[in-house]
Short mmCIF file of N, CA and C and ligand atoms in Angstrom, two decimals:
data_model
loop_
_atom_site.label_atom_id
_atom_site.label_comp_id
_atom_site.label_asym_id
_atom_site.label_seq_id
_atom_site.Cartn_x
_atom_site.Cartn_y
_atom_site.Cartn_z
N UNK F 1200 17.98 28.52 -2.28
CA UNK F 1200 18.27 27.14 -2.74
C UNK F 1200 16.98 26.33 -2.82
N UNK F 1201 16.97 25.44 -3.77
CA UNK F 1201 15.76 24.65 -4.00
C UNK F 1201 15.90 23.25 -3.39
N UNK F 1202 14.76 22.70 -2.99
CA UNK F 1202 14.74 21.30 -2.56
C UNK F 1202 14.88 20.44 -3.81
N UNK F 1203 15.83 19.50 -3.76
CA UNK F 1203 16.08 18.60 -4.89
C UNK F 1203 16.03 17.15 -4.42
N UNK F 1204 15.91 16.25 -5.40
CA UNK F 1204 16.10 14.83 -5.14
C UNK F 1204 17.29 14.36 -5.95
N UNK F 1205 18.12 13.50 -5.36
CA UNK F 1205 19.24 12.91 -6.08
C UNK F 1205 19.23 11.41 -5.89
N UNK F 1206 19.95 10.71 -6.77
CA UNK F 1206 19.99 9.25 -6.72
C UNK F 1206 21.32 8.81 -6.12
N UNK F 1207 21.24 7.82 -5.23
CA UNK F 1207 22.41 7.35 -4.48
C UNK F 1207 22.48 5.83 -4.54
N UNK F 1208 23.70 5.30 -4.59
CA UNK F 1208 23.90 3.85 -4.44
C UNK F 1208 24.93 3.62 -3.35
N UNK F 1209 24.61 2.68 -2.44
CA UNK F 1209 25.62 2.13 -1.52
C UNK F 1209 26.13 0.88 -2.21
N UNK F 1210 27.39 0.91 -2.61
CA UNK F 1210 27.96 -0.08 -3.53
C UNK F 1210 28.28 -1.40 -2.81
N UNK F 1211 28.62 -2.46 -3.59
CA UNK F 1211 28.84 -3.79 -2.98
C UNK F 1211 29.91 -3.83 -1.89
N UNK F 1212 30.94 -2.98 -1.99
CA UNK F 1212 31.96 -3.01 -0.91
C UNK F 1212 31.36 -2.51 0.40
N UNK F 1213 30.36 -1.63 0.31
CA UNK F 1213 29.71 -1.10 1.52
C UNK F 1213 28.75 -2.12 2.12
N UNK F 1214 27.95 -2.79 1.27
CA UNK F 1214 27.01 -3.78 1.82
C UNK F 1214 27.80 -4.96 2.40
N UNK F 1215 28.89 -5.35 1.73
CA UNK F 1215 29.70 -6.50 2.20
C UNK F 1215 30.27 -6.25 3.59
N UNK F 1216 30.64 -4.98 3.87
CA UNK F 1216 31.24 -4.66 5.18
C UNK F 1216 30.21 -4.14 6.17
N UNK F 1217 28.91 -4.29 5.84
CA UNK F 1217 27.84 -3.93 6.78
C UNK F 1217 27.86 -2.45 7.15
N UNK F 1218 28.12 -1.61 6.14
CA UNK F 1218 28.30 -0.17 6.39
C UNK F 1218 27.08 0.66 5.99
N UNK F 1219 25.95 0.03 5.64
CA UNK F 1219 24.84 0.84 5.11
C UNK F 1219 24.32 1.83 6.17
N UNK F 1220 24.24 1.39 7.41
CA UNK F 1220 23.75 2.29 8.46
C UNK F 1220 24.73 3.42 8.73
N UNK F 1221 26.02 3.09 8.74
CA UNK F 1221 27.04 4.12 9.01
C UNK F 1221 27.02 5.20 7.92
N UNK F 1222 26.85 4.78 6.68
CA UNK F 1222 26.82 5.77 5.58
C UNK F 1222 25.52 6.56 5.63
N UNK F 1223 24.40 5.88 5.88
CA UNK F 1223 23.13 6.61 6.00
C UNK F 1223 23.19 7.63 7.14
N UNK F 1224 23.91 7.31 8.21
CA UNK F 1224 24.01 8.25 9.33
C UNK F 1224 24.73 9.53 8.89
N UNK F 1225 25.75 9.40 8.03
CA UNK F 1225 26.44 10.59 7.51
C UNK F 1225 25.44 11.46 6.74
N UNK F 1226 24.66 10.82 5.87
CA UNK F 1226 23.70 11.56 5.05
C UNK F 1226 22.62 12.22 5.93
N UNK F 1227 22.08 11.45 6.86
CA UNK F 1227 20.98 11.99 7.68
C UNK F 1227 21.47 13.10 8.62
N UNK F 1228 22.66 12.92 9.19
CA UNK F 1228 23.21 13.97 10.07
C UNK F 1228 23.39 15.27 9.31
N UNK F 1229 23.69 15.16 8.02
CA UNK F 1229 23.92 16.35 7.19
C UNK F 1229 22.61 16.94 6.67
N UNK F 1230 21.49 16.29 6.97
CA UNK F 1230 20.19 16.88 6.61
C UNK F 1230 19.54 16.32 5.37
N UNK F 1231 20.19 15.33 4.72
CA UNK F 1231 19.53 14.69 3.58
C UNK F 1231 18.53 13.66 4.11
N UNK F 1232 17.36 13.62 3.49
CA UNK F 1232 16.31 12.67 3.90
C UNK F 1232 16.28 11.51 2.91
N UNK F 1233 16.22 10.26 3.42
CA UNK F 1233 16.14 9.08 2.56
C UNK F 1233 14.66 8.85 2.26
N UNK F 1234 14.21 9.27 1.07
CA UNK F 1234 12.77 9.22 0.76
C UNK F 1234 12.39 7.97 -0.04
N UNK F 1235 13.40 7.19 -0.44
CA UNK F 1235 13.18 5.87 -1.05
C UNK F 1235 14.46 5.07 -0.86
N UNK F 1236 14.29 3.76 -0.65
CA UNK F 1236 15.48 2.92 -0.44
C UNK F 1236 15.11 1.46 -0.66
N UNK F 1237 15.96 0.74 -1.40
CA UNK F 1237 15.78 -0.72 -1.49
C UNK F 1237 17.11 -1.40 -1.77
N UNK F 1238 17.21 -2.64 -1.28
CA UNK F 1238 18.42 -3.45 -1.48
C UNK F 1238 18.15 -4.37 -2.66
N UNK F 1239 19.03 -4.33 -3.66
CA UNK F 1239 18.83 -5.13 -4.86
C UNK F 1239 20.14 -5.77 -5.30
N UNK F 1240 20.02 -6.80 -6.12
CA UNK F 1240 21.18 -7.35 -6.82
C UNK F 1240 21.09 -6.86 -8.25
N UNK F 1241 22.03 -6.04 -8.69
CA UNK F 1241 22.00 -5.55 -10.08
C UNK F 1241 22.38 -6.69 -11.02
N UNK F 1242 21.70 -6.75 -12.15
CA UNK F 1242 22.11 -7.68 -13.21
C UNK F 1242 23.22 -7.03 -14.03
N UNK F 1243 23.91 -7.84 -14.82
CA UNK F 1243 24.96 -7.28 -15.68
C UNK F 1243 24.37 -6.25 -16.65
N UNK F 1244 23.20 -6.56 -17.20
CA UNK F 1244 22.57 -5.64 -18.15
C UNK F 1244 22.24 -4.30 -17.49
N UNK F 1245 21.73 -4.36 -16.25
CA UNK F 1245 21.41 -3.11 -15.54
C UNK F 1245 22.66 -2.28 -15.29
N UNK F 1246 23.73 -2.95 -14.85
CA UNK F 1246 24.97 -2.22 -14.54
C UNK F 1246 25.57 -1.62 -15.82
N UNK F 1247 25.50 -2.38 -16.91
CA UNK F 1247 26.04 -1.86 -18.19
C UNK F 1247 25.24 -0.66 -18.67
N UNK F 1248 23.93 -0.71 -18.51
CA UNK F 1248 23.09 0.42 -18.92
C UNK F 1248 23.35 1.62 -18.02
N UNK F 1249 23.37 1.36 -16.71
CA UNK F 1249 23.54 2.45 -15.75
C UNK F 1249 24.86 3.20 -15.99
N UNK F 1250 25.94 2.46 -16.24
CA UNK F 1250 27.25 3.07 -16.45
C UNK F 1250 27.59 3.21 -17.94
N UNK F 1251 26.56 3.20 -18.80
CA UNK F 1251 26.76 3.27 -20.25
C UNK F 1251 27.64 4.42 -20.70
N UNK F 1252 27.57 5.55 -19.98
CA UNK F 1252 28.38 6.72 -20.33
C UNK F 1252 29.88 6.41 -20.26
N UNK F 1253 30.25 5.38 -19.49
CA UNK F 1253 31.67 5.02 -19.33
C UNK F 1253 32.08 3.84 -20.20
N UNK F 1254 31.24 3.44 -21.18
CA UNK F 1254 31.51 2.14 -21.83
C UNK F 1254 32.80 2.09 -22.65
N UNK F 1255 33.33 3.25 -23.05
CA UNK F 1255 34.60 3.25 -23.78
C UNK F 1255 35.81 3.38 -22.84
N UNK F 1256 35.56 3.55 -21.55
CA UNK F 1256 36.67 3.77 -20.61
C UNK F 1256 37.34 2.44 -20.26
N UNK F 1257 38.65 2.47 -20.00
CA UNK F 1257 39.38 1.21 -19.73
C UNK F 1257 38.86 0.47 -18.49
N UNK F 1258 38.24 1.20 -17.55
CA UNK F 1258 37.80 0.55 -16.31
C UNK F 1258 36.37 0.01 -16.39
N UNK F 1259 35.71 0.14 -17.57
CA UNK F 1259 34.28 -0.20 -17.66
C UNK F 1259 33.97 -1.65 -17.26
N UNK F 1260 34.73 -2.59 -17.82
CA UNK F 1260 34.45 -4.01 -17.58
C UNK F 1260 34.60 -4.36 -16.09
N UNK F 1261 35.68 -3.87 -15.50
CA UNK F 1261 35.92 -4.12 -14.07
C UNK F 1261 34.84 -3.45 -13.22
N UNK F 1262 34.42 -2.26 -13.63
CA UNK F 1262 33.40 -1.53 -12.87
C UNK F 1262 32.08 -2.31 -12.87
N UNK F 1263 31.68 -2.82 -14.04
CA UNK F 1263 30.45 -3.60 -14.11
C UNK F 1263 30.57 -4.87 -13.25
N UNK F 1264 31.70 -5.55 -13.33
CA UNK F 1264 31.90 -6.77 -12.50
C UNK F 1264 31.80 -6.43 -11.02
N UNK F 1265 32.41 -5.31 -10.65
CA UNK F 1265 32.35 -4.90 -9.24
C UNK F 1265 30.91 -4.60 -8.81
N UNK F 1266 30.17 -3.88 -9.65
CA UNK F 1266 28.82 -3.46 -9.26
C UNK F 1266 27.83 -4.63 -9.16
N UNK F 1267 28.17 -5.77 -9.78
CA UNK F 1267 27.28 -6.95 -9.66
C UNK F 1267 27.89 -8.01 -8.74
N UNK F 1268 28.96 -7.66 -8.03
CA UNK F 1268 29.65 -8.63 -7.17
C UNK F 1268 28.92 -8.87 -5.86
N UNK F 1269 27.88 -8.12 -5.58
CA UNK F 1269 27.10 -8.28 -4.35
C UNK F 1269 25.94 -7.32 -4.40
N UNK F 1270 25.09 -7.37 -3.35
CA UNK F 1270 23.94 -6.47 -3.34
C UNK F 1270 24.36 -5.00 -3.23
N UNK F 1271 23.48 -4.14 -3.73
CA UNK F 1271 23.65 -2.70 -3.54
C UNK F 1271 22.36 -2.17 -2.89
N UNK F 1272 22.47 -1.00 -2.29
CA UNK F 1272 21.28 -0.30 -1.78
C UNK F 1272 21.10 0.94 -2.64
N UNK F 1273 19.96 1.01 -3.33
CA UNK F 1273 19.66 2.20 -4.14
C UNK F 1273 18.72 3.09 -3.34
N UNK F 1274 18.93 4.40 -3.48
CA UNK F 1274 18.22 5.36 -2.65
C UNK F 1274 17.85 6.61 -3.43
N UNK F 1275 16.82 7.29 -2.96
CA UNK F 1275 16.57 8.67 -3.36
C UNK F 1275 16.77 9.54 -2.13
N UNK F 1276 17.64 10.52 -2.24
CA UNK F 1276 17.91 11.45 -1.15
C UNK F 1276 17.31 12.81 -1.49
N UNK F 1277 16.71 13.43 -0.50
CA UNK F 1277 16.03 14.72 -0.73
C UNK F 1277 16.56 15.76 0.24
N UNK F 1278 16.73 16.97 -0.26
CA UNK F 1278 17.14 18.07 0.61
C UNK F 1278 17.47 19.30 -0.21
N UNK F 1279 17.84 20.36 0.52
CA UNK F 1279 18.27 21.59 -0.14
C UNK F 1279 19.50 21.30 -0.98
N UNK F 1280 19.47 21.67 -2.25
CA UNK F 1280 20.67 21.54 -3.08
C UNK F 1280 21.23 20.11 -3.04
N UNK F 1281 20.34 19.11 -3.04
CA UNK F 1281 20.74 17.73 -2.71
C UNK F 1281 21.81 17.16 -3.64
N UNK F 1282 21.78 17.48 -4.93
CA UNK F 1282 22.75 16.88 -5.86
C UNK F 1282 24.17 17.27 -5.46
N UNK F 1283 24.42 18.57 -5.33
CA UNK F 1283 25.77 19.04 -4.98
C UNK F 1283 26.12 18.70 -3.54
N UNK F 1284 25.13 18.82 -2.64
CA UNK F 1284 25.38 18.53 -1.22
C UNK F 1284 25.82 17.07 -1.06
N UNK F 1285 25.11 16.16 -1.75
CA UNK F 1285 25.45 14.74 -1.65
C UNK F 1285 26.86 14.49 -2.21
N UNK F 1286 27.19 15.09 -3.37
CA UNK F 1286 28.53 14.90 -3.96
C UNK F 1286 29.62 15.37 -2.98
N UNK F 1287 29.32 16.46 -2.27
CA UNK F 1287 30.28 16.99 -1.30
C UNK F 1287 30.47 16.00 -0.14
N UNK F 1288 29.38 15.41 0.32
CA UNK F 1288 29.46 14.43 1.42
C UNK F 1288 30.19 13.16 0.98
N UNK F 1289 30.05 12.78 -0.31
CA UNK F 1289 30.71 11.58 -0.83
C UNK F 1289 32.22 11.75 -0.87
N UNK F 1290 32.71 12.90 -1.29
CA UNK F 1290 34.14 13.11 -1.47
C UNK F 1290 34.61 12.68 -2.85
N UNK F 1291 35.90 12.89 -3.13
CA UNK F 1291 36.47 12.61 -4.44
C UNK F 1291 36.35 11.13 -4.80
N UNK F 1292 36.26 10.85 -6.12
CA UNK F 1292 36.14 9.48 -6.63
C UNK F 1292 37.23 8.58 -6.05
N UNK F 1293 38.47 9.08 -6.08
CA UNK F 1293 39.60 8.33 -5.52
C UNK F 1293 39.73 8.67 -4.03
N UNK F 1294 39.55 7.70 -3.14
CA UNK F 1294 39.58 8.02 -1.71
C UNK F 1294 40.89 8.67 -1.26
N UNK F 1295 41.96 8.43 -2.02
CA UNK F 1295 43.25 9.06 -1.69
C UNK F 1295 43.15 10.58 -1.80
N UNK F 1296 42.21 11.06 -2.61
CA UNK F 1296 42.03 12.51 -2.79
C UNK F 1296 40.82 13.06 -2.05
N UNK F 1297 40.13 12.22 -1.31
CA UNK F 1297 38.88 12.64 -0.66
C UNK F 1297 39.16 13.43 0.62
N UNK F 1298 38.36 14.45 0.85
CA UNK F 1298 38.53 15.30 2.04
C UNK F 1298 38.16 14.55 3.31
N UNK F 1299 38.77 14.99 4.42
CA UNK F 1299 38.47 14.44 5.74
C UNK F 1299 36.97 14.49 6.01
N UNK F 1300 36.45 13.42 6.59
CA UNK F 1300 35.05 13.40 7.00
C UNK F 1300 34.09 12.98 5.91
N UNK F 1301 34.57 12.88 4.65
CA UNK F 1301 33.67 12.44 3.58
C UNK F 1301 33.50 10.92 3.64
N UNK F 1302 32.42 10.45 3.03
CA UNK F 1302 32.11 9.01 3.05
C UNK F 1302 33.26 8.21 2.43
N UNK F 1303 33.79 8.70 1.32
CA UNK F 1303 34.86 7.93 0.66
C UNK F 1303 36.16 7.96 1.47
N UNK F 1304 36.45 9.07 2.13
CA UNK F 1304 37.63 9.11 3.00
C UNK F 1304 37.45 8.14 4.16
N UNK F 1305 36.24 8.13 4.71
CA UNK F 1305 35.98 7.29 5.88
C UNK F 1305 35.94 5.80 5.53
N UNK F 1306 35.36 5.46 4.37
CA UNK F 1306 35.00 4.06 4.14
C UNK F 1306 35.53 3.43 2.85
N UNK F 1307 35.88 4.20 1.82
CA UNK F 1307 36.20 3.57 0.53
C UNK F 1307 37.46 2.73 0.61
N UNK F 1308 37.47 1.66 -0.19
CA UNK F 1308 38.63 0.76 -0.24
C UNK F 1308 39.60 1.14 -1.35
N UNK F 1309 39.08 1.66 -2.46
CA UNK F 1309 39.91 1.96 -3.63
C UNK F 1309 39.14 2.89 -4.56
N UNK F 1310 39.79 3.32 -5.65
CA UNK F 1310 39.11 4.20 -6.62
C UNK F 1310 37.88 3.50 -7.21
N UNK F 1311 37.93 2.18 -7.34
CA UNK F 1311 36.78 1.44 -7.87
C UNK F 1311 35.78 1.10 -6.75
N UNK F 1312 36.27 0.45 -5.70
CA UNK F 1312 35.40 0.06 -4.59
C UNK F 1312 35.29 1.25 -3.64
N UNK F 1313 34.60 2.29 -4.13
CA UNK F 1313 34.59 3.56 -3.40
C UNK F 1313 33.25 3.83 -2.71
N UNK F 1314 32.55 2.74 -2.37
CA UNK F 1314 31.44 2.71 -1.41
C UNK F 1314 30.13 3.35 -1.85
N UNK F 1315 30.19 4.44 -2.62
CA UNK F 1315 28.96 5.17 -2.94
C UNK F 1315 28.96 5.75 -4.35
N UNK F 1316 27.76 5.91 -4.87
CA UNK F 1316 27.51 6.66 -6.10
C UNK F 1316 26.56 7.80 -5.78
N UNK F 1317 26.71 8.90 -6.51
CA UNK F 1317 25.74 9.98 -6.44
C UNK F 1317 25.60 10.63 -7.80
N UNK F 1318 24.38 11.00 -8.16
CA UNK F 1318 24.14 11.66 -9.45
C UNK F 1318 25.02 12.91 -9.56
N UNK F 1319 25.46 13.22 -10.80
CA UNK F 1319 26.33 14.38 -10.98
C UNK F 1319 25.61 15.61 -11.51
N UNK F 1320 24.30 15.50 -11.76
CA UNK F 1320 23.52 16.68 -12.16
C UNK F 1320 22.05 16.41 -11.85
N UNK F 1321 21.26 17.47 -11.81
CA UNK F 1321 19.84 17.32 -11.53
C UNK F 1321 19.16 16.52 -12.65
N UNK F 1322 19.62 16.77 -13.88
CA UNK F 1322 19.07 16.06 -15.04
C UNK F 1322 19.36 14.56 -14.94
N UNK F 1323 20.60 14.19 -14.63
CA UNK F 1323 20.94 12.77 -14.49
C UNK F 1323 20.24 12.16 -13.28
N UNK F 1324 20.06 12.94 -12.22
CA UNK F 1324 19.36 12.44 -11.04
C UNK F 1324 17.95 11.96 -11.43
N UNK F 1325 17.24 12.74 -12.22
CA UNK F 1325 15.88 12.38 -12.62
C UNK F 1325 15.89 11.10 -13.46
N UNK F 1326 16.88 10.98 -14.36
CA UNK F 1326 16.99 9.78 -15.21
C UNK F 1326 17.30 8.55 -14.36
N UNK F 1327 18.25 8.69 -13.43
CA UNK F 1327 18.69 7.56 -12.62
C UNK F 1327 17.60 7.13 -11.63
N UNK F 1328 16.90 8.09 -11.04
CA UNK F 1328 15.79 7.76 -10.13
C UNK F 1328 14.73 6.97 -10.88
N UNK F 1329 14.38 7.43 -12.08
CA UNK F 1329 13.32 6.77 -12.85
C UNK F 1329 13.74 5.36 -13.31
N UNK F 1330 15.05 5.15 -13.43
CA UNK F 1330 15.55 3.83 -13.84
C UNK F 1330 15.35 2.79 -12.73
N UNK F 1331 15.40 3.20 -11.48
CA UNK F 1331 15.35 2.26 -10.36
C UNK F 1331 14.05 2.30 -9.54
N UNK F 1332 13.30 3.39 -9.60
CA UNK F 1332 12.14 3.52 -8.73
C UNK F 1332 10.88 3.92 -9.49
N UNK F 1333 9.76 3.31 -9.09
CA UNK F 1333 8.45 3.80 -9.51
C UNK F 1333 8.11 5.01 -8.65
N UNK F 1334 7.34 5.92 -9.19
CA UNK F 1334 6.95 7.11 -8.43
C UNK F 1334 6.33 6.75 -7.09
N UNK F 1335 5.56 5.66 -7.06
CA UNK F 1335 4.86 5.26 -5.82
C UNK F 1335 5.81 4.78 -4.73
N UNK F 1336 7.06 4.49 -5.09
CA UNK F 1336 8.04 4.01 -4.09
C UNK F 1336 8.77 5.17 -3.41
N UNK F 1337 8.54 6.37 -3.89
CA UNK F 1337 9.24 7.54 -3.34
C UNK F 1337 8.25 8.32 -2.48
N UNK F 1338 8.55 8.38 -1.17
CA UNK F 1338 7.62 8.99 -0.23
C UNK F 1338 8.35 10.06 0.56
N UNK F 1339 8.10 11.31 0.23
CA UNK F 1339 8.81 12.42 0.87
C UNK F 1339 8.23 12.78 2.22
P1 LIG I 2888 29.90 7.67 -9.27
O1 LIG I 2888 29.49 7.89 -10.70
O2 LIG I 2888 30.01 6.19 -8.89
O3 LIG I 2888 29.11 8.45 -8.29
O4 LIG I 2888 31.38 8.21 -9.07
P2 LIG I 2888 32.09 9.47 -9.71
O5 LIG I 2888 31.10 10.31 -10.46
O6 LIG I 2888 32.90 10.08 -8.61
O7 LIG I 2888 33.08 8.77 -10.71
P3 LIG I 2888 32.92 8.46 -12.29
O8 LIG I 2888 34.03 9.13 -13.00
O9 LIG I 2888 31.51 8.69 -12.73
O10 LIG I 2888 33.24 6.90 -12.32
C1 LIG I 2888 32.22 5.98 -12.00
C2 LIG I 2888 32.80 4.90 -11.09
O11 LIG I 2888 33.76 4.12 -11.82
C3 LIG I 2888 34.76 3.65 -10.94
N1 LIG I 2888 36.05 4.10 -11.43
N2 LIG I 2888 37.09 3.32 -11.52
N3 LIG I 2888 39.66 2.27 -11.99
C4 LIG I 2888 39.45 3.54 -12.26
O12 LIG I 2888 40.29 4.30 -12.67
C5 LIG I 2888 38.09 4.06 -12.01
N4 LIG I 2888 37.67 5.29 -12.23
C6 LIG I 2888 36.38 5.32 -11.86
C7 LIG I 2888 34.43 4.20 -9.55
O13 LIG I 2888 33.66 3.22 -8.85
C8 LIG I 2888 33.60 5.41 -9.88
O14 LIG I 2888 32.81 5.78 -8.80
MG1 LIG I 2889 29.79 9.56 -11.94
#
């Protein structure tokens, strides 16, 4: 297995409930290293661009409103097989379907306010990381 970097967001429902440390503890206990991290307020334009792939979906407008409803923490996580490993730790999109012990099972409020984002491929991880971080901000 190769060492990979993936892109992660702790969403507004997580920052609002002061859960950033609890979620980071899940990631760190599982061996993912947080090699970049910052707390930001996404603009509407940023959220629309970031979720552009979903722009024809019925939930797009609500999703963008949710993502700008409060601060988010954007991160780069590094580890063996990090993209798939992180998705496994996150659990299913809908917390009702998420496995025991996953971040979404533990913390998500709903299918929309589901606490975390993670890149779904190595290719998208590189695109998403570059959208939020300068190379100099990532320190392995
Ligand atoms: P993410 O992109 O946030 O890591 O989550 P994901 O791959 O598990 O889910 P995706 O299908 O990419 O959807 C992106 C985000 O949109 C919201 N969503 N709402 N109301 C709905 O039916 C619905 N479906 C998806 C969630 O916040 C989801 O994470
Ligand atoms: Mg997705």
